[in-house]
Coordinates of C-alpha atoms in Angstrom, one line a residue:
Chain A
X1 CA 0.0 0.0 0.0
X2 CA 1.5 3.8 -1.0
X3 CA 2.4 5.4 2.2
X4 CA -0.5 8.2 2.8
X5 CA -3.5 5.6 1.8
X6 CA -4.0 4.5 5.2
X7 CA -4.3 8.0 5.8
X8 CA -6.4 9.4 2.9
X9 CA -8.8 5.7 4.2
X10 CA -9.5 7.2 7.5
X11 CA -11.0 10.7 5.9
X12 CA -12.9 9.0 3.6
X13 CA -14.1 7.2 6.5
X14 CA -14.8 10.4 8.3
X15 CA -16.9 11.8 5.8
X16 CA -19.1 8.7 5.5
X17 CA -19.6 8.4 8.9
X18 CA -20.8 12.5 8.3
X19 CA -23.1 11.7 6.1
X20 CA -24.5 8.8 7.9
X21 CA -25.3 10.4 10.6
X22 CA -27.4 12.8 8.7
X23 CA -29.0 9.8 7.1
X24 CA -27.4 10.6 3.5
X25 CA -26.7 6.8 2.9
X26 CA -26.3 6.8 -0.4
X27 CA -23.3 9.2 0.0
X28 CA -22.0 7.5 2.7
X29 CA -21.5 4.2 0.5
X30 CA -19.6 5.9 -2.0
X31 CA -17.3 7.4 0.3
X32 CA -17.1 4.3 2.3
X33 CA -16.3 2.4 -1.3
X34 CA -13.8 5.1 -2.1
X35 CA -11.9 5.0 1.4
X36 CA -12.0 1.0 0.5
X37 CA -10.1 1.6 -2.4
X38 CA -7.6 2.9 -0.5
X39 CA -7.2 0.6 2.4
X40 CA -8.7 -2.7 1.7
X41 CA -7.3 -4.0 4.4
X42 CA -9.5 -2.4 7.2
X43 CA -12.5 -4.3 8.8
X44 CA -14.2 -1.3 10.2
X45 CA -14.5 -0.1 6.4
X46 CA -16.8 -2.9 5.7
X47 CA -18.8 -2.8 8.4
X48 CA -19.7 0.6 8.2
X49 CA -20.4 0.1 4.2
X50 CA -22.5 -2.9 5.3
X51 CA -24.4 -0.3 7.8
X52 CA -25.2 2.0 5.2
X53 CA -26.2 -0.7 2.4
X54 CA -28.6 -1.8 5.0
X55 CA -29.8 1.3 5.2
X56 CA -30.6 1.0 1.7
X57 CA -32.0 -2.2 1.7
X58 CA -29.1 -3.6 -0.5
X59 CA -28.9 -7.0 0.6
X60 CA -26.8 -9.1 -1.2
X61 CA -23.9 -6.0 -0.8
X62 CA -24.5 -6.2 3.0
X63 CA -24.1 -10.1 3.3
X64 CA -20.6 -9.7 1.2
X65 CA -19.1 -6.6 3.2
X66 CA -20.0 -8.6 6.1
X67 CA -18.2 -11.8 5.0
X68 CA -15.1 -9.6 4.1
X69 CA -14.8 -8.1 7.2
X70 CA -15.2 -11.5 8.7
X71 CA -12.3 -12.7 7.1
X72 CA -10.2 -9.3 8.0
X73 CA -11.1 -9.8 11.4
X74 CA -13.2 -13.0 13.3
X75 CA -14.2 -11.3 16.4
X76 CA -16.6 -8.8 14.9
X77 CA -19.9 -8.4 16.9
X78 CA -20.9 -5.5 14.0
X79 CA -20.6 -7.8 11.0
X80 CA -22.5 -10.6 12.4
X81 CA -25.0 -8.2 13.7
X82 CA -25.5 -6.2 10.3
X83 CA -25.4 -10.2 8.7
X84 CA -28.1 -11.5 10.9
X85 CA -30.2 -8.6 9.6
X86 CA -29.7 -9.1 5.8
X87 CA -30.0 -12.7 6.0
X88 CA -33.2 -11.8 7.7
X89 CA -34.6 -9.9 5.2
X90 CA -33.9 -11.7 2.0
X91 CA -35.8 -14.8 4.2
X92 CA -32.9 -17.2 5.3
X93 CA -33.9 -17.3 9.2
X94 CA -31.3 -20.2 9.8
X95 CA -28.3 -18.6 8.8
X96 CA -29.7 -15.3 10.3
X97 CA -29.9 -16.9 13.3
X98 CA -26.7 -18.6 14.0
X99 CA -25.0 -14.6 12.3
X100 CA -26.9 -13.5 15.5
X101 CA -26.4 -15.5 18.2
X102 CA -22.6 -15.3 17.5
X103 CA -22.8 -11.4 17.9
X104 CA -24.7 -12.2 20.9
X105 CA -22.0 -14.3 22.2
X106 CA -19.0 -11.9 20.5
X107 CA -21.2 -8.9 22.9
X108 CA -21.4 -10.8 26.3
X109 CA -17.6 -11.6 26.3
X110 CA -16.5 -8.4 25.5
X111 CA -15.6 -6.7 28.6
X112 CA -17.8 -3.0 28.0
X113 CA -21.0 -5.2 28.1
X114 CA -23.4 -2.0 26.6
X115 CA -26.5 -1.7 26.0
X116 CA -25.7 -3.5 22.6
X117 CA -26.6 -6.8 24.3
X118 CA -31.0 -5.8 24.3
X119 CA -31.0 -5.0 21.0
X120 CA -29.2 -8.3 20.2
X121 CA -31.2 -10.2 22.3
X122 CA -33.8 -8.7 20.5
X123 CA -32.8 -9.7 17.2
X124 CA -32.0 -13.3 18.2
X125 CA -35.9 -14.0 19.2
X126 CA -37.4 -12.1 15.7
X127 CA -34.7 -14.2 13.9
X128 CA -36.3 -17.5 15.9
X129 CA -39.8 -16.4 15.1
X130 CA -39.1 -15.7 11.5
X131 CA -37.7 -19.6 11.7
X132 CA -40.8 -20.5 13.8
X133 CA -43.0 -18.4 11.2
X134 CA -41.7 -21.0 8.3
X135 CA -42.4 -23.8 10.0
X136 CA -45.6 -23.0 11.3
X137 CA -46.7 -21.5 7.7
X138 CA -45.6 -25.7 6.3
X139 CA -47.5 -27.2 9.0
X140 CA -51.0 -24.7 8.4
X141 CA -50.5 -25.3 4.5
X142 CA -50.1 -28.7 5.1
X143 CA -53.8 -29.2 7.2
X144 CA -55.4 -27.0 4.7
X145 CA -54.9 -27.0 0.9
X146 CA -57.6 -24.6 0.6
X147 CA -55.6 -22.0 2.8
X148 CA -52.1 -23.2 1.3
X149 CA -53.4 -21.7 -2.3
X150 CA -55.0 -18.6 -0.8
X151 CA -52.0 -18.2 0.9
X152 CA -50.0 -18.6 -2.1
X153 CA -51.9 -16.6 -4.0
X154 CA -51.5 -13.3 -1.8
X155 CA -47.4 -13.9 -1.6
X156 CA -47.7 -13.9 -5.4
X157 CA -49.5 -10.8 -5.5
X158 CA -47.2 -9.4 -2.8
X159 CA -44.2 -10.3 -4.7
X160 CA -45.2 -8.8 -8.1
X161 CA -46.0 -5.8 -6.1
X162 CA -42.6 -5.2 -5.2
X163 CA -41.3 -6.0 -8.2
X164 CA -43.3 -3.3 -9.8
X165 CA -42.0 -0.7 -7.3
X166 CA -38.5 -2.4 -7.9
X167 CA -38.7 -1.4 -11.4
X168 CA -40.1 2.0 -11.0
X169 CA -37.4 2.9 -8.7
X170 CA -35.0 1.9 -11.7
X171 CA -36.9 4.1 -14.5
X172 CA -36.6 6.6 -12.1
X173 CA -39.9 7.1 -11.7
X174 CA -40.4 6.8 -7.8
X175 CA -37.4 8.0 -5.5
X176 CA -35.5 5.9 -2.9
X177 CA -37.8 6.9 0.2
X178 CA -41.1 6.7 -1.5
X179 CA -40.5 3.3 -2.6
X180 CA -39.8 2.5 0.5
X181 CA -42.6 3.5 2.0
X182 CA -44.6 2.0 -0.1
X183 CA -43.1 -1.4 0.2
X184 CA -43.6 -0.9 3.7
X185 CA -47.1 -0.4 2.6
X186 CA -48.0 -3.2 0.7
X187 CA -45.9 -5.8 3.1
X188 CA -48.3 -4.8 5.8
X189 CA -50.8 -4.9 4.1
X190 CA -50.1 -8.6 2.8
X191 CA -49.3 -9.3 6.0
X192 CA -52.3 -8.2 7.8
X193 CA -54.4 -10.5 4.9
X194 CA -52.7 -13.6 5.7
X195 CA -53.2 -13.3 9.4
X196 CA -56.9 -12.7 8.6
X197 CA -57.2 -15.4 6.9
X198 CA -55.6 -17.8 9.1
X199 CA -57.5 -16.6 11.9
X200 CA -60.9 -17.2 9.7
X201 CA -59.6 -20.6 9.1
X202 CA -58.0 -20.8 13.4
X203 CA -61.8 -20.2 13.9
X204 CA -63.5 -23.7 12.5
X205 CA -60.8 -25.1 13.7
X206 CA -60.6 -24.6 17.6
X207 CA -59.0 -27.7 18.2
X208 CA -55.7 -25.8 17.5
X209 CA -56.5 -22.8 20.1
X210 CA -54.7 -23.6 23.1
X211 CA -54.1 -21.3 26.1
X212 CA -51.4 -18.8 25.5
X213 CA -49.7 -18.2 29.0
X214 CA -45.7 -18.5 30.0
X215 CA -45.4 -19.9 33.3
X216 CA -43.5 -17.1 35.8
X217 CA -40.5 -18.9 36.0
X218 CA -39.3 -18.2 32.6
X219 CA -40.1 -14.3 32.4
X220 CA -37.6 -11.9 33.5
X221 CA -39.1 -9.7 36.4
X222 CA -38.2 -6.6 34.9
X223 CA -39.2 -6.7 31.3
X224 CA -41.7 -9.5 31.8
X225 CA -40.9 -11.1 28.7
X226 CA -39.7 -15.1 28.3
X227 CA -35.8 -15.3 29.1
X228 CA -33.0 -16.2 26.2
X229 CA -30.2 -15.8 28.1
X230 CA -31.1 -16.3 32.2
X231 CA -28.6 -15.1 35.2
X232 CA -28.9 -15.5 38.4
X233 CA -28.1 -13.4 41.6
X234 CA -26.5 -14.1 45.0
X235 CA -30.3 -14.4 46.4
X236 CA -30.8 -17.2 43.5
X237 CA -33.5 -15.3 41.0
X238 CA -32.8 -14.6 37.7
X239 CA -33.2 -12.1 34.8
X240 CA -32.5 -11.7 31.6
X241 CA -28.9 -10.9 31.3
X242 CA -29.3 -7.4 29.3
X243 CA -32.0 -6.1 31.5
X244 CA -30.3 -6.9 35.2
X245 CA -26.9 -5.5 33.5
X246 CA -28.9 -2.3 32.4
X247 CA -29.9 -1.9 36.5
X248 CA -26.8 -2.7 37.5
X249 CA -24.7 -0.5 35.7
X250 CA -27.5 2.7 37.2
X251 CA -27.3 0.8 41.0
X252 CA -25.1 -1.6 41.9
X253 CA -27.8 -3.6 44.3
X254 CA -30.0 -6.3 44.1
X255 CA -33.3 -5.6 42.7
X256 CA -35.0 -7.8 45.5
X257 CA -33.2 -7.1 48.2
X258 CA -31.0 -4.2 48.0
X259 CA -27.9 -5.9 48.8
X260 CA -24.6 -4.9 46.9
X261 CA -24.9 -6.7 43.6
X262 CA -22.0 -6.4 40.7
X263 CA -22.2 -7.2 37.3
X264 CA -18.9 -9.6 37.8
X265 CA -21.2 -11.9 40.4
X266 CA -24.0 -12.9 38.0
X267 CA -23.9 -16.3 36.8
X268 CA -25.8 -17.8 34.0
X269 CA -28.7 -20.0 35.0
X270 CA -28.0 -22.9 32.2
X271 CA -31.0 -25.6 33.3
X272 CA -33.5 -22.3 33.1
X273 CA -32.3 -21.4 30.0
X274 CA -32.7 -24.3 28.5
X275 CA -36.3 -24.5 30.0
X276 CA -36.9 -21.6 28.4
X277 CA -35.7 -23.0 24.8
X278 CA -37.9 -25.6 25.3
X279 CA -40.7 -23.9 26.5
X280 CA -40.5 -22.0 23.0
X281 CA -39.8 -24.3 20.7
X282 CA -42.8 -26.8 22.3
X283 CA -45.2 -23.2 22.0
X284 CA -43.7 -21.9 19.3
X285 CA -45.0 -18.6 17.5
X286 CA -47.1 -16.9 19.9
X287 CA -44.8 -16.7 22.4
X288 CA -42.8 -14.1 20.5
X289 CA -46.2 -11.5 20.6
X290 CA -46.8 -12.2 24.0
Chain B
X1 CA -36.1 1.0 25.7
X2 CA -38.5 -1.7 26.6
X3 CA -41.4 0.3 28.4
X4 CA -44.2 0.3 26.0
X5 CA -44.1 -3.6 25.8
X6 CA -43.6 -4.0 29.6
X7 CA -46.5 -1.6 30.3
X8 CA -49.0 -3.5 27.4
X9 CA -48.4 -6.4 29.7
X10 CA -48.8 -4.8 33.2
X11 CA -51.9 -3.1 32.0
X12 CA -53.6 -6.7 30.5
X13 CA -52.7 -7.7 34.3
X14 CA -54.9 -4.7 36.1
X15 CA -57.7 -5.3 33.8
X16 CA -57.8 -8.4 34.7
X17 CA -57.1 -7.9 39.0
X18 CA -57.0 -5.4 40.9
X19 CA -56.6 -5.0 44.6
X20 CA -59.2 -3.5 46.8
X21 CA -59.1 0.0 47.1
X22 CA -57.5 0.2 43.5
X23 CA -58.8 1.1 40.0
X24 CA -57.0 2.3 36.8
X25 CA -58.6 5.3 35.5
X26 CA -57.1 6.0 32.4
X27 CA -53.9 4.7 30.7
X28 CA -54.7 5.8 26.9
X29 CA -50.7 5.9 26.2
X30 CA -47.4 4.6 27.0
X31 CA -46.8 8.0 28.7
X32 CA -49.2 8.6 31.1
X33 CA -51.8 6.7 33.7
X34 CA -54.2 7.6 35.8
X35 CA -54.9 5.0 38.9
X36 CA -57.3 6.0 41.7
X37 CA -56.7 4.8 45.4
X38 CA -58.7 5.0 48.8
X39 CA -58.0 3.3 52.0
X40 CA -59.8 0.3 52.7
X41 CA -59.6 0.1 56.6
X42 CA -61.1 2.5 59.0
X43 CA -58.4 5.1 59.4
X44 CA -60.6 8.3 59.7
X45 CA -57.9 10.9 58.3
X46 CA -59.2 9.6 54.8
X47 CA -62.5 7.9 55.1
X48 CA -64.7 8.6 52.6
X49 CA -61.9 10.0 50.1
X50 CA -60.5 8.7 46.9
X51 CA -57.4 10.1 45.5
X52 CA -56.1 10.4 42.2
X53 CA -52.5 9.4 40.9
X54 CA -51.0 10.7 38.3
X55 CA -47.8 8.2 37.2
X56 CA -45.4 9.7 34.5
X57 CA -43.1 6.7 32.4
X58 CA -39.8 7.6 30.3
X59 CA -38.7 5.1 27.8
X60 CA -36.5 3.3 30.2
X61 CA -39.4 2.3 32.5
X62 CA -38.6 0.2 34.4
X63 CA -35.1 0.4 35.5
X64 CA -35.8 3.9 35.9
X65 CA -39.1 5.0 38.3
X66 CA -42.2 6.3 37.0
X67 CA -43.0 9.7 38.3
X68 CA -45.9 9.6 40.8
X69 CA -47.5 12.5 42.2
X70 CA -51.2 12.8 43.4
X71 CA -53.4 15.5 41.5
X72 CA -56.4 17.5 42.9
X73 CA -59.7 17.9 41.6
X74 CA -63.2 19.0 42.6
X75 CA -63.6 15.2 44.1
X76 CA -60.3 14.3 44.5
X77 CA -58.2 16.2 47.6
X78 CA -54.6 15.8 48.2
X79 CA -54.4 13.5 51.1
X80 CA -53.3 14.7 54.4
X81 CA -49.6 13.1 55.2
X82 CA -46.1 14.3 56.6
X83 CA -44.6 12.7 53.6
X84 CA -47.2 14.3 50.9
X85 CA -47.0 18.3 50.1
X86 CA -49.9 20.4 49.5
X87 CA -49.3 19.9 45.6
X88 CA -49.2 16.4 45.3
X89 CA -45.2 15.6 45.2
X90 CA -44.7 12.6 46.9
X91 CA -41.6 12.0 49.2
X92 CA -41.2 8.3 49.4
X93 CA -38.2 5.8 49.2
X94 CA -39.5 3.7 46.3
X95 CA -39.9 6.2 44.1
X96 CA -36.9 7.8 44.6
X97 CA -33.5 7.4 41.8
X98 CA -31.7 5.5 44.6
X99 CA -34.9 3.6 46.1
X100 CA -36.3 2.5 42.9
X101 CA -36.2 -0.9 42.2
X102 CA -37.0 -2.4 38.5
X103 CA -39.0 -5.3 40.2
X104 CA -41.5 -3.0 41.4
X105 CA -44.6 -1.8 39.1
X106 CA -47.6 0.0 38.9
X107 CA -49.9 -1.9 41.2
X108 CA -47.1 -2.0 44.1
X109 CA -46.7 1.4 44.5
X110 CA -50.4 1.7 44.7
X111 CA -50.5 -0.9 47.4
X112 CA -47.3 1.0 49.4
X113 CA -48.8 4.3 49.2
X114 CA -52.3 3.3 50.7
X115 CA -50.1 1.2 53.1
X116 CA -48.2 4.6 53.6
X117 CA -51.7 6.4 54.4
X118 CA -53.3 3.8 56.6
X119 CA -50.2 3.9 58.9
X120 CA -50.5 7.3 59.2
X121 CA -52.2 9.3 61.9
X122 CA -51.3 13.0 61.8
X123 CA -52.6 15.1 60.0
X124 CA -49.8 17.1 58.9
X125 CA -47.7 18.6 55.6
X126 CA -44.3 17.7 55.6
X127 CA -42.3 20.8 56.9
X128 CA -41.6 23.4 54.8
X129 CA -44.3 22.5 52.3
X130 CA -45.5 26.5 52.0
X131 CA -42.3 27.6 50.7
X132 CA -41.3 24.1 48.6
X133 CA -44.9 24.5 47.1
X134 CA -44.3 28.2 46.4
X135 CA -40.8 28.2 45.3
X136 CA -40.5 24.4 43.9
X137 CA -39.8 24.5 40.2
X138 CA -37.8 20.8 39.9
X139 CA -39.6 17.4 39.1
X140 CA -40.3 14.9 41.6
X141 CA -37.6 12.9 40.0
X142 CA -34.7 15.6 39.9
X143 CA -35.6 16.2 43.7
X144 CA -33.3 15.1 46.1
X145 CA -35.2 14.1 49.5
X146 CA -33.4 13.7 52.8
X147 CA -35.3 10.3 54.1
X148 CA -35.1 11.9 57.5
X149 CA -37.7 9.9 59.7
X150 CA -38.7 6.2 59.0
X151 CA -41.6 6.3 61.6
X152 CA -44.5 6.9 58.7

């Protein structure tokens, strides 16, 4: 590399990160691709390229920045975070779920345990509903042809919807952000239809209605959702690891009891957690709404 | 952070039980409830009163405390208390940045503040509360209380 490119990298990456923040993606890729023509060595370059392709919904460009940076650098909570998301959206729950837990993991053993770990924790349950979602959608289809081709038939409609805006955006006819929103549009609205549907077809079928409730033991006292990732405390309850942290690092007590309680002493409840896992995986879909 | 969905799922909870003594009254938003509470045992400082609560949530209810203070109306007074100023601020552990604890919720402060009332059997303001009601401009959150006297 000519002396000065390292260099000449880091402004480009400066002005990127600029324009990001004022939510110019599009500008921030090209000066993200420009600084990567001058240091293509650099991990953090593709990363924050990945973040801004995101942004813009460019898949396919995401899932390969990601992989780059990857191979530039293996402990990288960002890339498998911004991966989990595209793999997400293009519909490949599996692999989105295995990018996520390992940012998960890359974020709990990192020693600044931020407030990074929720909003992974978050992702890792919609990545196992979106697996749940397929399964579930095989099994209805399965019971019901009649539904299977209804359902069908509205994805189909869905799809050439997009497609339409897709090419729109490419005669230039529709800008970025309005395409967006529409897509936004029609996906809820396709999605609302299908859940209508199935609850039409739930409804002469009440055999499959069983009673939605998550025993106590597996919800975290202090966001009162189902655990992922359980710990427990010197007076042996437990939370959900990024919620207790998140008290902890405000007051260093027990929530219970007041006692002096550190982040260091927590200790992760393995037998709940994997009650919880099984809890999920036996009651699959709702449990990620309730 | 996580409010909204922790409050959806305390509210589905009072509407289904409530305690005696204890009704929600409004809680349109994710912002901002209304709960009424009266005492249920024959302490005559309140009988025959009901007071309103007014509880204030940020977005990182609840590992921080809602804001509680009562509010005054044509039917509802501000109850008598050495712990309760003229204008409704509340001085009491739990809700307090160093008291707060993210287990607690809605419902349990009701119950502590009616347990805070019924114990109570002077019929005082908490000293000073002309001029901290005159010249008070802070929230009850920003406020530092001295928890000077655990006898009420």
């Amino acid at each position: 590399m000519p002396p000065g490119n390292e260099y000449a990298a880091e402004q480009l990456k400066a002005k990127g990160n600029a324009h990001f923040k004022n939510g110019e993606y599009e500008s921030a890729e090209g000066f993200y691709s420009q600084a990567i023509q001058k240091n293509s060595k650099n991990p953090l370059l593709f990363t924050n390229r990945a973040n801004a392709r995101l942004k813009l919904e460019r898949w396919q460009d995401v899932i390969d920045d990601c992989i780059k940076s990857i191979e530039l650098m293996q402990e990288n909570m960002k890339a498998f975070f911004y991966l989990a998301q595209a793999q997400l959206a293009i519909n490949h729950p599996n692999e989105a779920l295995s990018s996520a837990l390992m940012a998960y993991e890359l974020c709990s053993r990192s020693s600044q345990q931020t407030s990074n770990a929720a909003t992974i924790s978050a992702l890792v349950l919609k990545c196992k509903k979106a697996k749940w979602e397929i399964r579930e959608r095989d099994r209805i289809r399965r019971r019901h042809a009649l539904l299977a081709d209804l359902e069908i038939k509205l994805e189909e409609e869905y799809k050439k919807d997009v497609f339409d805006i897709d090419e729109r955006i490419q005669n230039g006819e529709i800008g970025q952000v309005e395409a967006q929103e529409e897509k936004a549009e029609r996906k809820g609205e396709w999605e609302r239809k299908v859940k209508d549907l199935r609850t039409a077809f739930a409804l002469s079928d009440p055999e499959n209605m069983k009673i939605r409730e998550v025993p106590d033991y597996l919800v975290d006292g202090i966001t009162f959702e189902i655990m992922h990732d359980p710990v427990v405390t010197k007076n042996g309850r437990s939370y959900e690891r990024a919620t207790i942290i998140e008290h902890l690092k405000r007051s260093a007590t027990d929530p219970l009891t007041r006692e002096p309680l550190t982040i260091a002493e927590l200790r992760p409840n393995i037998a709940l957690k994997e009650a919880c896992t099984e809890f999920m995986e036996a009651n699959s879909g709702w449990i990620y709404d309730w | 952070m996580f409010a909204s969905k922790r409050l959806s799922k305390e509210l589905s909870k009072l509407h289904d039980h409530l305690p005696p003594g204890i009704e929600l009254i409004q809680a349109d938003d994710f912002a901002e409830w209304l709960m009424d509470i009266r005492v249920i045992d024959s302490n005559p400082l309140y009988q025959d009163e009901v007071y309103r609560l007014k509880f204030s949530f940020s977005q990182s209810y609840p590992i921080e405390a809602p804001e509680v203070v009562f509010v005054k109306d044509a039917t509802h007074p501000i109850p008598w208390h050495p712990h309760v100023y003229s204008n409704g601020i509340i001085c009491l552990d739990l809700l307090d940045r160093q008291g707060w604890s993210p287990v607690h919720n809605v419902e349990s402060i009701c119950v502590s503040l009616q347990s805070m009332l019924t114990s109570n059997t002077k019929k005082e303001r908490p000293p000073g509360d002309e001029q901290f009601v005159k010249y008070n401009t802070q929230r009850p959150r920003d406020i530092n209380f001295v928890f000077h006297d655990n006898q009420v």
